[in-house]
Coordinates of C-alpha atoms in Angstrom, one line a residue:
Chain T
X67 CA -11.9 -23.5 -1.0
X68 CA -10.4 -20.1 -1.9
X69 CA -10.1 -17.6 0.9
X70 CA -11.1 -14.0 0.0
X71 CA -10.0 -10.8 1.6
X72 CA -11.5 -7.4 1.1
X73 CA -10.0 -4.0 2.0
X74 CA -10.9 -0.3 2.3
X75 CA -13.9 0.7 0.1
X76 CA -14.5 -2.8 -1.2
X77 CA -14.8 -4.1 2.3
X78 CA -17.5 -1.5 3.0
X79 CA -19.3 -2.7 -0.1
X80 CA -19.2 -6.4 0.9
X81 CA -19.8 -5.8 4.6
X82 CA -17.3 -8.5 5.5
X83 CA -13.5 -8.6 5.4
X84 CA -13.3 -12.3 4.5
X85 CA -15.3 -15.0 3.0
X86 CA -14.7 -18.4 1.2
X87 CA -15.7 -19.5 -2.2
X88 CA -15.5 -22.9 -3.9
X89 CA -13.5 -21.9 -7.0
X90 CA -10.4 -24.0 -7.0
X91 CA -9.4 -24.7 -10.6
X92 CA -10.9 -21.5 -11.9
X93 CA -8.9 -18.6 -13.1
X94 CA -8.4 -15.3 -11.4
X95 CA -10.5 -13.6 -14.1
X96 CA -13.4 -16.0 -13.4
X97 CA -13.2 -15.2 -9.7
X98 CA -13.3 -11.5 -10.6
X99 CA -16.4 -12.1 -12.7
X100 CA -18.0 -14.0 -9.8
X101 CA -17.2 -11.1 -7.5
X102 CA -18.6 -8.4 -9.7
X103 CA -21.8 -10.3 -10.1
X104 CA -22.2 -10.7 -6.4
X105 CA -20.9 -7.1 -5.7
X106 CA -21.8 -5.0 -8.8
X107 CA -20.1 -1.9 -7.3
X108 CA -16.8 -3.6 -7.7
X109 CA -16.8 -2.7 -11.4
X110 CA -16.2 0.9 -10.5
X111 CA -13.6 0.1 -7.8
X112 CA -10.8 -0.8 -10.3
X113 CA -9.4 -3.6 -8.1
X114 CA -6.3 -5.6 -8.7
X115 CA -6.2 -9.1 -7.3
X116 CA -3.4 -10.6 -5.3
X117 CA -3.0 -14.3 -4.8
X118 CA -1.0 -15.3 -1.8
X119 CA 0.4 -11.8 -1.4
X120 CA 1.5 -11.3 -5.0
X121 CA -0.3 -9.4 -7.8
X122 CA -2.0 -11.9 -10.0
X123 CA -2.6 -12.2 -13.8
X124 CA -6.1 -12.8 -15.1
X125 CA -5.0 -16.2 -16.4
X126 CA -3.6 -17.5 -13.1
X127 CA -5.3 -20.7 -11.9
X128 CA -6.5 -20.8 -8.3
X129 CA -5.7 -23.7 -6.0
X130 CA -7.5 -24.8 -2.9
X131 CA -6.2 -22.9 0.1
X132 CA -5.1 -19.8 -1.9
X133 CA -5.7 -16.4 -0.3
X134 CA -7.0 -13.9 -2.8
X135 CA -7.1 -10.2 -1.9
X136 CA -9.1 -7.6 -3.7
X137 CA -6.8 -4.6 -3.8
X138 CA -8.6 -1.3 -4.6
X139 CA -6.4 1.6 -5.8
X140 CA -3.7 2.0 -3.2
X141 CA -3.1 5.4 -1.6
X142 CA -0.3 5.0 0.9
X143 CA 2.4 7.6 1.6
Chain E
X194 CA 11.9 -2.6 14.6
X195 CA 12.1 -4.2 11.2
X196 CA 13.7 -2.6 8.1
X197 CA 10.4 -2.8 6.3
X198 CA 7.3 -2.6 8.5
X199 CA 3.7 -1.5 9.1
X200 CA 3.3 0.0 12.5
X201 CA 0.3 1.1 14.6
X202 CA 2.1 3.6 16.9
X203 CA 4.0 6.8 16.4
X204 CA 6.9 6.6 14.0
X205 CA 10.4 7.6 15.4
X206 CA 12.4 8.6 12.3
X207 CA 15.8 8.4 14.0
X208 CA 15.4 4.6 14.4
X209 CA 15.3 4.2 10.6
X210 CA 18.1 6.7 10.0
X211 CA 20.3 4.8 12.5
X212 CA 19.4 1.5 10.9
X213 CA 20.8 2.5 7.5
X214 CA 23.8 4.4 8.7
X215 CA 27.2 2.6 8.3
X216 CA 30.8 3.5 7.7
X217 CA 30.5 3.5 3.9
X218 CA 27.6 6.1 3.9
X219 CA 28.4 9.7 3.2
X220 CA 24.7 10.6 3.0
X221 CA 21.5 9.7 4.6
X222 CA 18.2 11.1 3.3
X223 CA 15.3 10.8 5.7
X224 CA 11.8 11.5 4.2
X225 CA 8.8 11.8 6.5
X226 CA 5.3 12.1 5.0
X227 CA 2.8 13.9 7.3
X228 CA -0.9 14.2 7.6
X229 CA -1.9 17.4 5.9
X230 CA -4.9 19.5 7.1
X231 CA -5.9 21.2 3.8
X232 CA -6.2 19.4 0.4
X233 CA -7.6 21.5 -2.4
X234 CA -9.6 23.7 -0.1
X235 CA -11.1 20.8 1.9
X236 CA -10.2 20.5 5.6
X237 CA -9.2 17.1 6.9
X238 CA -10.0 16.4 10.5
X239 CA -7.9 13.2 10.6
X240 CA -6.9 10.2 8.5
X241 CA -7.5 6.5 8.8
X242 CA -5.0 4.2 7.1
X243 CA -5.6 0.5 6.5
X244 CA -3.2 -2.1 5.1
X245 CA -3.0 -5.6 3.9
X246 CA -0.2 -6.0 6.4
X247 CA 1.8 -9.1 5.3
X248 CA 1.7 -8.1 1.6
X249 CA 2.4 -4.5 2.4
X250 CA 5.6 -5.4 4.3
X251 CA 6.6 -7.7 1.5
X252 CA 6.1 -5.0 -1.1
X253 CA 8.1 -2.5 1.0
X254 CA 10.9 -5.0 1.2
X255 CA 10.6 -5.4 -2.6
X256 CA 11.1 -1.7 -3.0
X257 CA 14.1 -1.8 -0.8
X258 CA 15.6 -4.6 -3.0
X259 CA 14.8 -2.6 -6.2
X260 CA 16.7 0.4 -4.8
X261 CA 19.7 -1.6 -3.6
X262 CA 20.0 -3.2 -7.0
X263 CA 19.5 0.0 -9.0
X264 CA 21.7 2.3 -6.9
X265 CA 24.9 0.5 -5.8
X266 CA 25.8 0.9 -2.2
X267 CA 22.4 2.1 -0.9
X268 CA 20.7 0.8 2.2
X269 CA 17.0 1.3 2.8
X270 CA 14.5 1.2 5.6
X271 CA 10.8 2.1 5.3
X272 CA 7.9 2.2 7.8
X273 CA 4.3 3.1 7.3
X274 CA 1.8 3.7 10.0
X275 CA -1.8 2.6 9.9
X276 CA -4.9 3.3 12.1
X277 CA -6.1 6.8 13.0
X278 CA -3.6 9.6 12.4
X279 CA -4.0 13.2 13.5
X280 CA -2.9 16.3 11.6
X281 CA 1.0 16.5 11.3
X282 CA 1.5 12.9 12.5
X283 CA 4.1 11.0 10.5
X284 CA 2.4 8.5 8.1
X285 CA 5.5 7.2 6.4
X286 CA 9.3 7.3 6.9
X287 CA 11.9 6.4 4.3
X288 CA 15.6 6.3 5.2
X289 CA 18.2 5.8 2.5
X290 CA 22.0 5.8 3.0
X291 CA 24.5 5.9 0.2
X292 CA 28.1 6.8 -0.4
X293 CA 27.1 10.1 -2.1
X294 CA 24.3 12.6 -1.7
X295 CA 22.6 12.6 -5.1
X296 CA 22.0 8.9 -5.0
X297 CA 20.4 9.1 -1.6
X298 CA 18.0 11.8 -2.8
X299 CA 17.1 10.0 -6.0
X300 CA 16.5 6.6 -4.3
X301 CA 14.4 8.1 -1.6
X302 CA 12.1 9.7 -4.1
X303 CA 11.9 6.5 -6.0
X304 CA 10.7 4.8 -2.8
X305 CA 7.8 7.0 -2.2
X306 CA 6.7 6.8 -5.9
X307 CA 6.8 3.0 -5.7
X308 CA 4.9 3.0 -2.4
X309 CA 2.1 4.9 -4.1
X310 CA 2.0 2.3 -7.0
X311 CA 2.3 -1.1 -5.4
X312 CA 2.0 -1.2 -1.6
X313 CA -1.5 -2.2 -0.5
X314 CA -2.2 0.7 2.0
X315 CA -5.3 2.8 1.8
X316 CA -6.0 6.2 3.1
X317 CA -9.4 7.5 4.2
X318 CA -9.9 11.2 4.7
X319 CA -12.4 12.2 7.4
X320 CA -13.8 15.7 6.9
X321 CA -16.2 17.8 8.9
X322 CA -19.1 16.7 6.6
X323 CA -18.1 13.3 5.3
X324 CA -15.3 10.9 4.5
X325 CA -13.8 9.1 1.5
X326 CA -11.3 6.4 0.6
X327 CA -8.7 8.1 -1.5
X328 CA -7.7 6.6 -4.8
X329 CA -11.0 5.5 -6.3
X330 CA -11.2 8.6 -8.4
X331 CA -7.9 7.9 -10.1
X332 CA -7.5 6.3 -13.5
X333 CA -7.5 2.5 -13.4
X334 CA -4.2 0.9 -12.7
X335 CA -2.3 -0.7 -15.5
X336 CA -2.7 -4.4 -15.7
X337 CA -5.8 -4.2 -13.6
X338 CA -9.1 -6.0 -14.0
X339 CA -11.8 -3.5 -13.8

């Protein structure tokens, strides 16, 4: 299983901060497509994805146990 | 304290200045970012910051490493506060020491620019008549998905 984390505006759209999805072996891009089908508003949220606390590439392949975070545009400072 | 940390209570800037001070340093620049009441004519009541804490601390440390590699002899400490912040509270502190003044200024500004690019921290402005997560209206980030 892949562990998903949502933050800020995206968390308000999902209604949950975490969930799990059975997508080990799939790419980050495929996970993004899954997420935008389940949560269509994500398309306008311009999220980056992080796998295990590092920004990921669309072609990165997910492994069971990975933590994937949906990172909306950051605004610290 | 840690040299690169997310905190939930009031930031004491002197801790971070003291942390980077050492005999080789001829300059310490200390930047504090504060909660601003007015932004483009809209009055903020307070702010709420959220972070992906482990990744945010890792990215703050990465920024410190970038600086110490790019500007020889610098030392860096950064803290960002999350949770509910009131007007004039300190949201972020960046302390940089270096042998010479110019480097300390440059490196400090680099740090805040990088924080705004790569550190997963989000700010929500709460107004009298609404609220909004800041950042969604900006252009999409390079290398992003959406």
